[in-house]
Amino acid sequence: MNKVYKFFLGVIFLIVVFFFGKKALSPKEINQDSNNNIYFYNWGDYIDPKILKNFEKETGYNVVYETFDSNEAMITKVQQGATSYDLVVPSDYTVEMMKEKNLLLPLDHSKIKGLENIDKRFLNPAYDRNNVYSIPYFWGTLGIVYDKTKYKKEDFASWRNLWDKKFNNEILIFDGARETLGIGLLANGYSINTTDQKVLKKVRDDLKGFMKNVKAILADEIRLYMAQGEASVGICFNGDAAIALEENKNLGYVIPKEGSNIWFDTLVIPKTAKNKEGAYALISYLLRPEVAAQNAEYICYSTPNKEAKKYLDKKSLEDPTLYPKDAIINKLEVFKHLGQKSTILYNDLFLELKISPQY
């Protein structure tokens, strides 16, 4: 009888939690019919939590915050529709993919306050002309972090230099097909958005020599290993580079003469959003100069909000890792959505490089 009694007590407890323990439930279990909730789907640790708290306090909205770790995972979740997200943060080429899949709501710019704060250089991008579906959130570059006690900046004047035998087992690279094939394309004078199969296979073969110098294929951990001095060369995004440089003064960051990738993460409203007004309110709040500056300081990435720079410290603004000169920006290229066929080819060629005997 004691076990049965405990069992029924347990059942009663679960029923009570289900009906009254809203805070104990996962976000998708919260009542989505409430106009008070804004469902925000973002990358992990990609906004200052204080900003959300201040927004909730000022507006009375409740932000239900969920995170993802890849654009592909995000698209799948949005398509499934179990949760009707009101605001999502896809990367540049992903906006094109979501647009093709009819997942996005065209933005009503009249409902967005502060759009004029965005630097005009970062408006009207190739992946979303006239910003019909997206607003830039953060931007950055892909470059090379290196140990200044071992190498000079000139050692990385060209991407082609990374094939040099002196870098044998020295380089950490980002685990991405577009990024890795992009290095080969740039080193051979091609666009990082090349779709010609013959060119891509030629570049794959050329990259086998580069892969001999690769020590490990990683993600965000690159900044940690570089900061700790466990590697002397790392190919990573500038925000990660900035964090590594802050922790290790012996590190430098450079973008080779051929240029590189300039990336954007954006704010979009899915077509299935239930609280569009709340989404517009949050976008407008994030576009406030002082809020955008606070967010940039927390994230350690480059803000596209030109007015926010008035609130950033001089050290950040003068850091070429975060804010490169126009001469460099003009050589950067955004990744475009290349279609399913080319995307599969890129992934297959990268997989071949990862399992090649050279690596």
PDB file of N, CA and C in Angstrom, residues 209-299:
ATOM      1  N   GLY A 209      47.231  19.546 -50.283  1.00  0.00           N
ATOM      2  CA  GLY A 209      48.533  20.018 -49.805  1.00  0.00           C
ATOM      3  C   GLY A 209      48.383  20.885 -48.573  1.00  0.00           C
ATOM      4  N   PHE A 210      47.350  21.704 -48.557  1.00  0.00           N
ATOM      5  CA  PHE A 210      47.054  22.549 -47.390  1.00  0.00           C
ATOM      6  C   PHE A 210      46.698  21.693 -46.176  1.00  0.00           C
ATOM      7  N   MET A 211      45.941  20.623 -46.400  1.00  0.00           N
ATOM      8  CA  MET A 211      45.484  19.778 -45.299  1.00  0.00           C
ATOM      9  C   MET A 211      46.637  19.086 -44.574  1.00  0.00           C
ATOM     10  N   LYS A 212      47.787  18.952 -45.228  1.00  0.00           N
ATOM     11  CA  LYS A 212      48.957  18.374 -44.560  1.00  0.00           C
ATOM     12  C   LYS A 212      49.402  19.235 -43.388  1.00  0.00           C
ATOM     13  N   ASN A 213      49.062  20.516 -43.449  1.00  0.00           N
ATOM     14  CA  ASN A 213      49.477  21.441 -42.397  1.00  0.00           C
ATOM     15  C   ASN A 213      48.425  21.618 -41.308  1.00  0.00           C
ATOM     16  N   VAL A 214      47.270  20.973 -41.489  1.00  0.00           N
ATOM     17  CA  VAL A 214      46.176  21.132 -40.537  1.00  0.00           C
ATOM     18  C   VAL A 214      46.373  20.226 -39.323  1.00  0.00           C
ATOM     19  N   LYS A 215      46.320  20.843 -38.166  1.00  0.00           N
ATOM     20  CA  LYS A 215      46.473  20.120 -36.907  1.00  0.00           C
ATOM     21  C   LYS A 215      45.148  19.568 -36.412  1.00  0.00           C
ATOM     22  N   ALA A 216      44.085  20.344 -36.567  1.00  0.00           N
ATOM     23  CA  ALA A 216      42.764  19.917 -36.107  1.00  0.00           C
ATOM     24  C   ALA A 216      41.683  20.727 -36.802  1.00  0.00           C
ATOM     25  N   ILE A 217      40.496  20.106 -36.919  1.00  0.00           N
ATOM     26  CA  ILE A 217      39.320  20.754 -37.480  1.00  0.00           C
ATOM     27  C   ILE A 217      38.341  20.978 -36.338  1.00  0.00           C
ATOM     28  N   LEU A 218      38.068  22.248 -36.020  1.00  0.00           N
ATOM     29  CA  LEU A 218      37.301  22.570 -34.818  1.00  0.00           C
ATOM     30  C   LEU A 218      36.231  23.616 -35.118  1.00  0.00           C
ATOM     31  N   ALA A 219      35.572  24.091 -34.072  1.00  0.00           N
ATOM     32  CA  ALA A 219      34.580  25.160 -34.202  1.00  0.00           C
ATOM     33  C   ALA A 219      35.002  26.314 -33.295  1.00  0.00           C
ATOM     34  N   ASP A 220      34.158  26.684 -32.343  1.00  0.00           N
ATOM     35  CA  ASP A 220      34.460  27.825 -31.476  1.00  0.00           C
ATOM     36  C   ASP A 220      35.667  27.584 -30.570  1.00  0.00           C
ATOM     37  N   GLU A 221      36.067  26.305 -30.427  1.00  0.00           N
ATOM     38  CA  GLU A 221      37.187  26.001 -29.533  1.00  0.00           C
ATOM     39  C   GLU A 221      38.500  26.585 -30.020  1.00  0.00           C
ATOM     40  N   ILE A 222      38.540  26.981 -31.287  1.00  0.00           N
ATOM     41  CA  ILE A 222      39.780  27.521 -31.853  1.00  0.00           C
ATOM     42  C   ILE A 222      40.288  28.689 -31.016  1.00  0.00           C
ATOM     43  N   ARG A 223      39.369  29.557 -30.603  1.00  0.00           N
ATOM     44  CA  ARG A 223      39.789  30.730 -29.828  1.00  0.00           C
ATOM     45  C   ARG A 223      40.424  30.317 -28.500  1.00  0.00           C
ATOM     46  N   LEU A 224      39.905  29.250 -27.908  1.00  0.00           N
ATOM     47  CA  LEU A 224      40.440  28.774 -26.635  1.00  0.00           C
ATOM     48  C   LEU A 224      41.851  28.221 -26.804  1.00  0.00           C
ATOM     49  N   TYR A 225      42.032  27.373 -27.807  1.00  0.00           N
ATOM     50  CA  TYR A 225      43.346  26.765 -28.041  1.00  0.00           C
ATOM     51  C   TYR A 225      44.386  27.800 -28.439  1.00  0.00           C
ATOM     52  N   MET A 226      43.966  28.788 -29.224  1.00  0.00           N
ATOM     53  CA  MET A 226      44.899  29.842 -29.604  1.00  0.00           C
ATOM     54  C   MET A 226      45.267  30.704 -28.401  1.00  0.00           C
ATOM     55  N   ALA A 227      44.298  31.031 -27.590  1.00  0.00           N
ATOM     56  CA  ALA A 227      44.555  31.853 -26.401  1.00  0.00           C
ATOM     57  C   ALA A 227      45.494  31.147 -25.431  1.00  0.00           C
ATOM     58  N   GLN A 228      45.363  29.829 -25.359  1.00  0.00           N
ATOM     59  CA  GLN A 228      46.193  29.045 -24.432  1.00  0.00           C
ATOM     60  C   GLN A 228      47.547  28.674 -25.022  1.00  0.00           C
ATOM     61  N   GLY A 229      47.783  29.053 -26.266  1.00  0.00           N
ATOM     62  CA  GLY A 229      49.071  28.777 -26.890  1.00  0.00           C
ATOM     63  C   GLY A 229      49.257  27.334 -27.327  1.00  0.00           C
ATOM     64  N   GLU A 230      48.148  26.607 -27.506  1.00  0.00           N
ATOM     65  CA  GLU A 230      48.244  25.204 -27.908  1.00  0.00           C
ATOM     66  C   GLU A 230      48.352  25.034 -29.422  1.00  0.00           C
ATOM     67  N   ALA A 231      48.247  26.130 -30.146  1.00  0.00           N
ATOM     68  CA  ALA A 231      48.444  26.127 -31.587  1.00  0.00           C
ATOM     69  C   ALA A 231      48.976  27.497 -31.980  1.00  0.00           C
ATOM     70  N   SER A 232      49.628  27.571 -33.125  1.00  0.00           N
ATOM     71  CA  SER A 232      50.242  28.849 -33.517  1.00  0.00           C
ATOM     72  C   SER A 232      49.500  29.545 -34.654  1.00  0.00           C
ATOM     73  N   VAL A 233      48.593  28.827 -35.327  1.00  0.00           N
ATOM     74  CA  VAL A 233      47.823  29.418 -36.421  1.00  0.00           C
ATOM     75  C   VAL A 233      46.390  28.892 -36.356  1.00  0.00           C
ATOM     76  N   GLY A 234      45.422  29.780 -36.461  1.00  0.00           N
ATOM     77  CA  GLY A 234      44.023  29.357 -36.437  1.00  0.00           C
ATOM     78  C   GLY A 234      43.187  30.171 -37.405  1.00  0.00           C
ATOM     79  N   ILE A 235      42.354  29.511 -38.169  1.00  0.00           N
ATOM     80  CA  ILE A 235      41.452  30.201 -39.091  1.00  0.00           C
ATOM     81  C   ILE A 235      40.084  30.264 -38.423  1.00  0.00           C
ATOM     82  N   CYS A 236      39.627  31.474 -38.131  1.00  0.00           N
ATOM     83  CA  CYS A 236      38.379  31.604 -37.379  1.00  0.00           C
ATOM     84  C   CYS A 236      37.709  32.941 -37.675  1.00  0.00           C
ATOM     85  N   PHE A 237      36.561  33.150 -37.074  1.00  0.00           N
ATOM     86  CA  PHE A 237      35.815  34.395 -37.255  1.00  0.00           C
ATOM     87  C   PHE A 237      36.392  35.473 -36.341  1.00  0.00           C
ATOM     88  N   ASN A 238      36.224  36.722 -36.767  1.00  0.00           N
ATOM     89  CA  ASN A 238      36.908  37.810 -36.082  1.00  0.00           C
ATOM     90  C   ASN A 238      36.483  37.997 -34.631  1.00  0.00           C
ATOM     91  N   GLY A 239      35.239  37.673 -34.300  1.00  0.00           N
ATOM     92  CA  GLY A 239      34.809  37.793 -32.908  1.00  0.00           C
ATOM     93  C   GLY A 239      35.562  36.834 -32.013  1.00  0.00           C
ATOM     94  N   ASP A 240      35.716  35.601 -32.480  1.00  0.00           N
ATOM     95  CA  ASP A 240      36.501  34.614 -31.731  1.00  0.00           C
ATOM     96  C   ASP A 240      37.956  35.069 -31.653  1.00  0.00           C
ATOM     97  N   ALA A 241      38.436  35.639 -32.753  1.00  0.00           N
ATOM     98  CA  ALA A 241      39.811  36.137 -32.777  1.00  0.00           C
ATOM     99  C   ALA A 241      40.003  37.251 -31.744  1.00  0.00           C
ATOM    100  N   ALA A 242      39.028  38.161 -31.670  1.00  0.00           N
ATOM    101  CA  ALA A 242      39.128  39.285 -30.737  1.00  0.00           C
ATOM    102  C   ALA A 242      39.202  38.801 -29.292  1.00  0.00           C
ATOM    103  N   ILE A 243      38.415  37.779 -28.981  1.00  0.00           N
ATOM    104  CA  ILE A 243      38.438  37.216 -27.624  1.00  0.00           C
ATOM    105  C   ILE A 243      39.794  36.570 -27.339  1.00  0.00           C
ATOM    106  N   ALA A 244      40.324  35.831 -28.315  1.00  0.00           N
ATOM    107  CA  ALA A 244      41.625  35.184 -28.148  1.00  0.00           C
ATOM    108  C   ALA A 244      42.727  36.225 -27.974  1.00  0.00           C
ATOM    109  N   LEU A 245      42.665  37.307 -28.764  1.00  0.00           N
ATOM    110  CA  LEU A 245      43.678  38.362 -28.673  1.00  0.00           C
ATOM    111  C   LEU A 245      43.615  39.090 -27.340  1.00  0.00           C
ATOM    112  N   GLU A 246      42.412  39.210 -26.791  1.00  0.00           N
ATOM    113  CA  GLU A 246      42.248  39.866 -25.495  1.00  0.00           C
ATOM    114  C   GLU A 246      42.905  39.046 -24.387  1.00  0.00           C
ATOM    115  N   GLU A 247      42.857  37.731 -24.529  1.00  0.00           N
ATOM    116  CA  GLU A 247      43.412  36.831 -23.513  1.00  0.00           C
ATOM    117  C   GLU A 247      44.900  36.561 -23.713  1.00  0.00           C
ATOM    118  N   ASN A 248      45.378  36.712 -24.944  1.00  0.00           N
ATOM    119  CA  ASN A 248      46.782  36.416 -25.241  1.00  0.00           C
ATOM    120  C   ASN A 248      47.343  37.537 -26.110  1.00  0.00           C
ATOM    121  N   LYS A 249      48.158  38.384 -25.526  1.00  0.00           N
ATOM    122  CA  LYS A 249      48.692  39.558 -26.224  1.00  0.00           C
ATOM    123  C   LYS A 249      49.717  39.190 -27.291  1.00  0.00           C
ATOM    124  N   ASN A 250      50.123  37.931 -27.352  1.00  0.00           N
ATOM    125  CA  ASN A 250      51.096  37.499 -28.355  1.00  0.00           C
ATOM    126  C   ASN A 250      50.436  37.098 -29.675  1.00  0.00           C
ATOM    127  N   LEU A 251      49.119  37.289 -29.757  1.00  0.00           N
ATOM    128  CA  LEU A 251      48.401  36.889 -30.960  1.00  0.00           C
ATOM    129  C   LEU A 251      48.079  38.087 -31.848  1.00  0.00           C
ATOM    130  N   GLY A 252      47.989  37.816 -33.153  1.00  0.00           N
ATOM    131  CA  GLY A 252      47.588  38.828 -34.118  1.00  0.00           C
ATOM    132  C   GLY A 252      46.509  38.268 -35.029  1.00  0.00           C
ATOM    133  N   TYR A 253      45.848  39.136 -35.779  1.00  0.00           N
ATOM    134  CA  TYR A 253      44.782  38.714 -36.698  1.00  0.00           C
ATOM    135  C   TYR A 253      44.983  39.395 -38.037  1.00  0.00           C
ATOM    136  N   VAL A 254      44.857  38.641 -39.120  1.00  0.00           N
ATOM    137  CA  VAL A 254      45.099  39.199 -40.438  1.00  0.00           C
ATOM    138  C   VAL A 254      44.146  38.591 -41.462  1.00  0.00           C
ATOM    139  N   ILE A 255      43.783  39.394 -42.447  1.00  0.00           N
ATOM    140  CA  ILE A 255      43.011  38.924 -43.598  1.00  0.00           C
ATOM    141  C   ILE A 255      43.934  39.021 -44.811  1.00  0.00           C
ATOM    142  N   PRO A 256      44.234  37.910 -45.471  1.00  0.00           N
ATOM    143  CA  PRO A 256      45.145  37.916 -46.612  1.00  0.00           C
ATOM    144  C   PRO A 256      44.705  38.836 -47.747  1.00  0.00           C
ATOM    145  N   LYS A 257      45.628  39.145 -48.636  1.00  0.00           N
ATOM    146  CA  LYS A 257      45.411  40.142 -49.685  1.00  0.00           C
ATOM    147  C   LYS A 257      44.276  39.790 -50.654  1.00  0.00           C
ATOM    148  N   GLU A 258      43.983  38.486 -50.814  1.00  0.00           N
ATOM    149  CA  GLU A 258      42.914  38.096 -51.734  1.00  0.00           C
ATOM    150  C   GLU A 258      41.527  38.418 -51.203  1.00  0.00           C
ATOM    151  N   GLY A 259      41.467  38.754 -49.917  1.00  0.00           N
ATOM    152  CA  GLY A 259      40.170  39.005 -49.286  1.00  0.00           C
ATOM    153  C   GLY A 259      39.674  37.784 -48.546  1.00  0.00           C
ATOM    154  N   SER A 260      38.405  37.787 -48.178  1.00  0.00           N
ATOM    155  CA  SER A 260      37.853  36.670 -47.412  1.00  0.00           C
ATOM    156  C   SER A 260      36.333  36.769 -47.418  1.00  0.00           C
ATOM    157  N   ASN A 261      35.735  36.061 -46.476  1.00  0.00           N
ATOM    158  CA  ASN A 261      34.284  36.085 -46.303  1.00  0.00           C
ATOM    159  C   ASN A 261      33.888  37.174 -45.316  1.00  0.00           C
ATOM    160  N   ILE A 262      32.876  37.952 -45.668  1.00  0.00           N
ATOM    161  CA  ILE A 262      32.226  38.840 -44.718  1.00  0.00           C
ATOM    162  C   ILE A 262      30.857  38.228 -44.446  1.00  0.00           C
ATOM    163  N   TRP A 263      30.551  38.006 -43.181  1.00  0.00           N
ATOM    164  CA  TRP A 263      29.304  37.328 -42.837  1.00  0.00           C
ATOM    165  C   TRP A 263      28.371  38.282 -42.091  1.00  0.00           C
ATOM    166  N   PHE A 264      27.094  37.969 -42.173  1.00  0.00           N
ATOM    167  CA  PHE A 264      26.078  38.730 -41.449  1.00  0.00           C
ATOM    168  C   PHE A 264      25.118  37.769 -40.766  1.00  0.00           C
ATOM    169  N   ASP A 265      24.782  38.068 -39.535  1.00  0.00           N
ATOM    170  CA  ASP A 265      23.653  37.409 -38.882  1.00  0.00           C
ATOM    171  C   ASP A 265      22.538  38.436 -38.857  1.00  0.00           C
ATOM    172  N   THR A 266      21.313  37.980 -39.053  1.00  0.00           N
ATOM    173  CA  THR A 266      20.214  38.911 -39.289  1.00  0.00           C
ATOM    174  C   THR A 266      19.011  38.641 -38.391  1.00  0.00           C
ATOM    175  N   LEU A 267      18.115  39.601 -38.349  1.00  0.00           N
ATOM    176  CA  LEU A 267      16.844  39.472 -37.634  1.00  0.00           C
ATOM    177  C   LEU A 267      15.729  39.305 -38.663  1.00  0.00           C
ATOM    178  N   VAL A 268      14.952  38.228 -38.537  1.00  0.00           N
ATOM    179  CA  VAL A 268      13.833  37.983 -39.453  1.00  0.00           C
ATOM    180  C   VAL A 268      12.597  37.576 -38.657  1.00  0.00           C
ATOM    181  N   ILE A 269      11.444  37.745 -39.285  1.00  0.00           N
ATOM    182  CA  ILE A 269      10.185  37.315 -38.674  1.00  0.00           C
ATOM    183  C   ILE A 269       9.617  36.167 -39.505  1.00  0.00           C
ATOM    184  N   PRO A 270       9.520  34.967 -38.928  1.00  0.00           N
ATOM    185  CA  PRO A 270       8.952  33.827 -39.667  1.00  0.00           C
ATOM    186  C   PRO A 270       7.496  34.069 -40.034  1.00  0.00           C
ATOM    187  N   LYS A 271       7.061  33.431 -41.093  1.00  0.00           N
ATOM    188  CA  LYS A 271       5.700  33.605 -41.575  1.00  0.00           C
ATOM    189  C   LYS A 271       4.670  33.097 -40.567  1.00  0.00           C
ATOM    190  N   THR A 272       5.076  32.180 -39.704  1.00  0.00           N
ATOM    191  CA  THR A 272       4.161  31.588 -38.729  1.00  0.00           C
ATOM    192  C   THR A 272       4.116  32.355 -37.408  1.00  0.00           C
ATOM    193  N   ALA A 273       4.823  33.484 -37.339  1.00  0.00           N
ATOM    194  CA  ALA A 273       4.856  34.267 -36.098  1.00  0.00           C
ATOM    195  C   ALA A 273       3.456  34.645 -35.646  1.00  0.00           C
ATOM    196  N   LYS A 274       3.214  34.528 -34.342  1.00  0.00           N
ATOM    197  CA  LYS A 274       1.912  34.881 -33.776  1.00  0.00           C
ATOM    198  C   LYS A 274       1.908  36.263 -33.124  1.00  0.00           C
ATOM    199  N   ASN A 275       3.099  36.749 -32.791  1.00  0.00           N
ATOM    200  CA  ASN A 275       3.169  38.060 -32.142  1.00  0.00           C
ATOM    201  C   ASN A 275       4.074  38.979 -32.970  1.00  0.00           C
ATOM    202  N   LYS A 276       3.566  39.399 -34.096  1.00  0.00           N
ATOM    203  CA  LYS A 276       4.346  40.241 -35.004  1.00  0.00           C
ATOM    204  C   LYS A 276       4.643  41.594 -34.381  1.00  0.00           C
ATOM    205  N   GLU A 277       3.674  42.170 -33.672  1.00  0.00           N
ATOM    206  CA  GLU A 277       3.892  43.473 -33.051  1.00  0.00           C
ATOM    207  C   GLU A 277       5.003  43.389 -32.015  1.00  0.00           C
ATOM    208  N   GLY A 278       5.015  42.281 -31.268  1.00  0.00           N
ATOM    209  CA  GLY A 278       6.074  42.083 -30.290  1.00  0.00           C
ATOM    210  C   GLY A 278       7.432  41.947 -30.959  1.00  0.00           C
ATOM    211  N   ALA A 279       7.460  41.252 -32.104  1.00  0.00           N
ATOM    212  CA  ALA A 279       8.706  41.069 -32.844  1.00  0.00           C
ATOM    213  C   ALA A 279       9.243  42.421 -33.319  1.00  0.00           C
ATOM    214  N   TYR A 280       8.361  43.264 -33.856  1.00  0.00           N
ATOM    215  CA  TYR A 280       8.782  44.592 -34.308  1.00  0.00           C
ATOM    216  C   TYR A 280       9.278  45.430 -33.133  1.00  0.00           C
ATOM    217  N   ALA A 281       8.623  45.294 -32.003  1.00  0.00           N
ATOM    218  CA  ALA A 281       9.044  46.041 -30.807  1.00  0.00           C
ATOM    219  C   ALA A 281      10.446  45.632 -30.376  1.00  0.00           C
ATOM    220  N   LEU A 282      10.732  44.328 -30.422  1.00  0.00           N
ATOM    221  CA  LEU A 282      12.051  43.845 -30.013  1.00  0.00           C
ATOM    222  C   LEU A 282      13.119  44.246 -31.034  1.00  0.00           C
ATOM    223  N   ILE A 283      12.800  44.179 -32.319  1.00  0.00           N
ATOM    224  CA  ILE A 283      13.755  44.622 -33.339  1.00  0.00           C
ATOM    225  C   ILE A 283      14.103  46.092 -33.118  1.00  0.00           C
ATOM    226  N   SER A 284      13.087  46.905 -32.916  1.00  0.00           N
ATOM    227  CA  SER A 284      13.307  48.342 -32.716  1.00  0.00           C
ATOM    228  C   SER A 284      14.142  48.606 -31.471  1.00  0.00           C
ATOM    229  N   TYR A 285      13.907  47.816 -30.434  1.00  0.00           N
ATOM    230  CA  TYR A 285      14.673  47.977 -29.193  1.00  0.00           C
ATOM    231  C   TYR A 285      16.145  47.645 -29.434  1.00  0.00           C
ATOM    232  N   LEU A 286      16.400  46.575 -30.190  1.00  0.00           N
ATOM    233  CA  LEU A 286      17.775  46.155 -30.470  1.00  0.00           C
ATOM    234  C   LEU A 286      18.498  47.143 -31.381  1.00  0.00           C
ATOM    235  N   LEU A 287      17.739  47.951 -32.124  1.00  0.00           N
ATOM    236  CA  LEU A 287      18.342  48.935 -33.009  1.00  0.00           C
ATOM    237  C   LEU A 287      18.670  50.250 -32.306  1.00  0.00           C
ATOM    238  N   ARG A 288      18.253  50.399 -31.058  1.00  0.00           N
ATOM    239  CA  ARG A 288      18.625  51.593 -30.310  1.00  0.00           C
ATOM    240  C   ARG A 288      20.150  51.640 -30.185  1.00  0.00           C
ATOM    241  N   PRO A 289      20.774  52.761 -30.461  1.00  0.00           N
ATOM    242  CA  PRO A 289      22.240  52.839 -30.432  1.00  0.00           C
ATOM    243  C   PRO A 289      22.874  52.343 -29.134  1.00  0.00           C
ATOM    244  N   GLU A 290      22.317  52.789 -27.996  1.00  0.00           N
ATOM    245  CA  GLU A 290      22.912  52.394 -26.716  1.00  0.00           C
ATOM    246  C   GLU A 290      22.729  50.898 -26.442  1.00  0.00           C
ATOM    247  N   VAL A 291      21.622  50.347 -26.905  1.00  0.00           N
ATOM    248  CA  VAL A 291      21.370  48.911 -26.726  1.00  0.00           C
ATOM    249  C   VAL A 291      22.280  48.105 -27.643  1.00  0.00           C
ATOM    250  N   ALA A 292      22.405  48.540 -28.896  1.00  0.00           N
ATOM    251  CA  ALA A 292      23.273  47.856 -29.854  1.00  0.00           C
ATOM    252  C   ALA A 292      24.730  47.874 -29.380  1.00  0.00           C
ATOM    253  N   ALA A 293      25.142  48.991 -28.773  1.00  0.00           N
ATOM    254  CA  ALA A 293      26.509  49.090 -28.251  1.00  0.00           C
ATOM    255  C   ALA A 293      26.711  48.131 -27.083  1.00  0.00           C
ATOM    256  N   GLN A 294      25.746  48.088 -26.188  1.00  0.00           N
ATOM    257  CA  GLN A 294      25.811  47.171 -25.053  1.00  0.00           C
ATOM    258  C   GLN A 294      25.912  45.725 -25.537  1.00  0.00           C
ATOM    259  N   ASN A 295      25.135  45.407 -26.545  1.00  0.00           N
ATOM    260  CA  ASN A 295      25.135  44.055 -27.090  1.00  0.00           C
ATOM    261  C   ASN A 295      26.479  43.723 -27.739  1.00  0.00           C
ATOM    262  N   ALA A 296      27.040  44.685 -28.482  1.00  0.00           N
ATOM    263  CA  ALA A 296      28.321  44.474 -29.155  1.00  0.00           C
ATOM    264  C   ALA A 296      29.442  44.250 -28.142  1.00  0.00           C
ATOM    265  N   GLU A 297      29.397  44.991 -27.039  1.00  0.00           N
ATOM    266  CA  GLU A 297      30.412  44.820 -25.994  1.00  0.00           C
ATOM    267  C   GLU A 297      30.316  43.428 -25.373  1.00  0.00           C
ATOM    268  N   TYR A 298      29.087  42.944 -25.223  1.00  0.00           N
ATOM    269  CA  TYR A 298      28.878  41.632 -24.616  1.00  0.00           C
ATOM    270  C   TYR A 298      29.266  40.500 -25.571  1.00  0.00           C
ATOM    271  N   ILE A 299      28.842  40.616 -26.831  1.00  0.00           N
ATOM    272  CA  ILE A 299      29.072  39.543 -27.807  1.00  0.00           C
ATOM    273  C   ILE A 299      30.495  39.552 -28.318  1.00  0.00           C
TER     274      ILE A 299
END
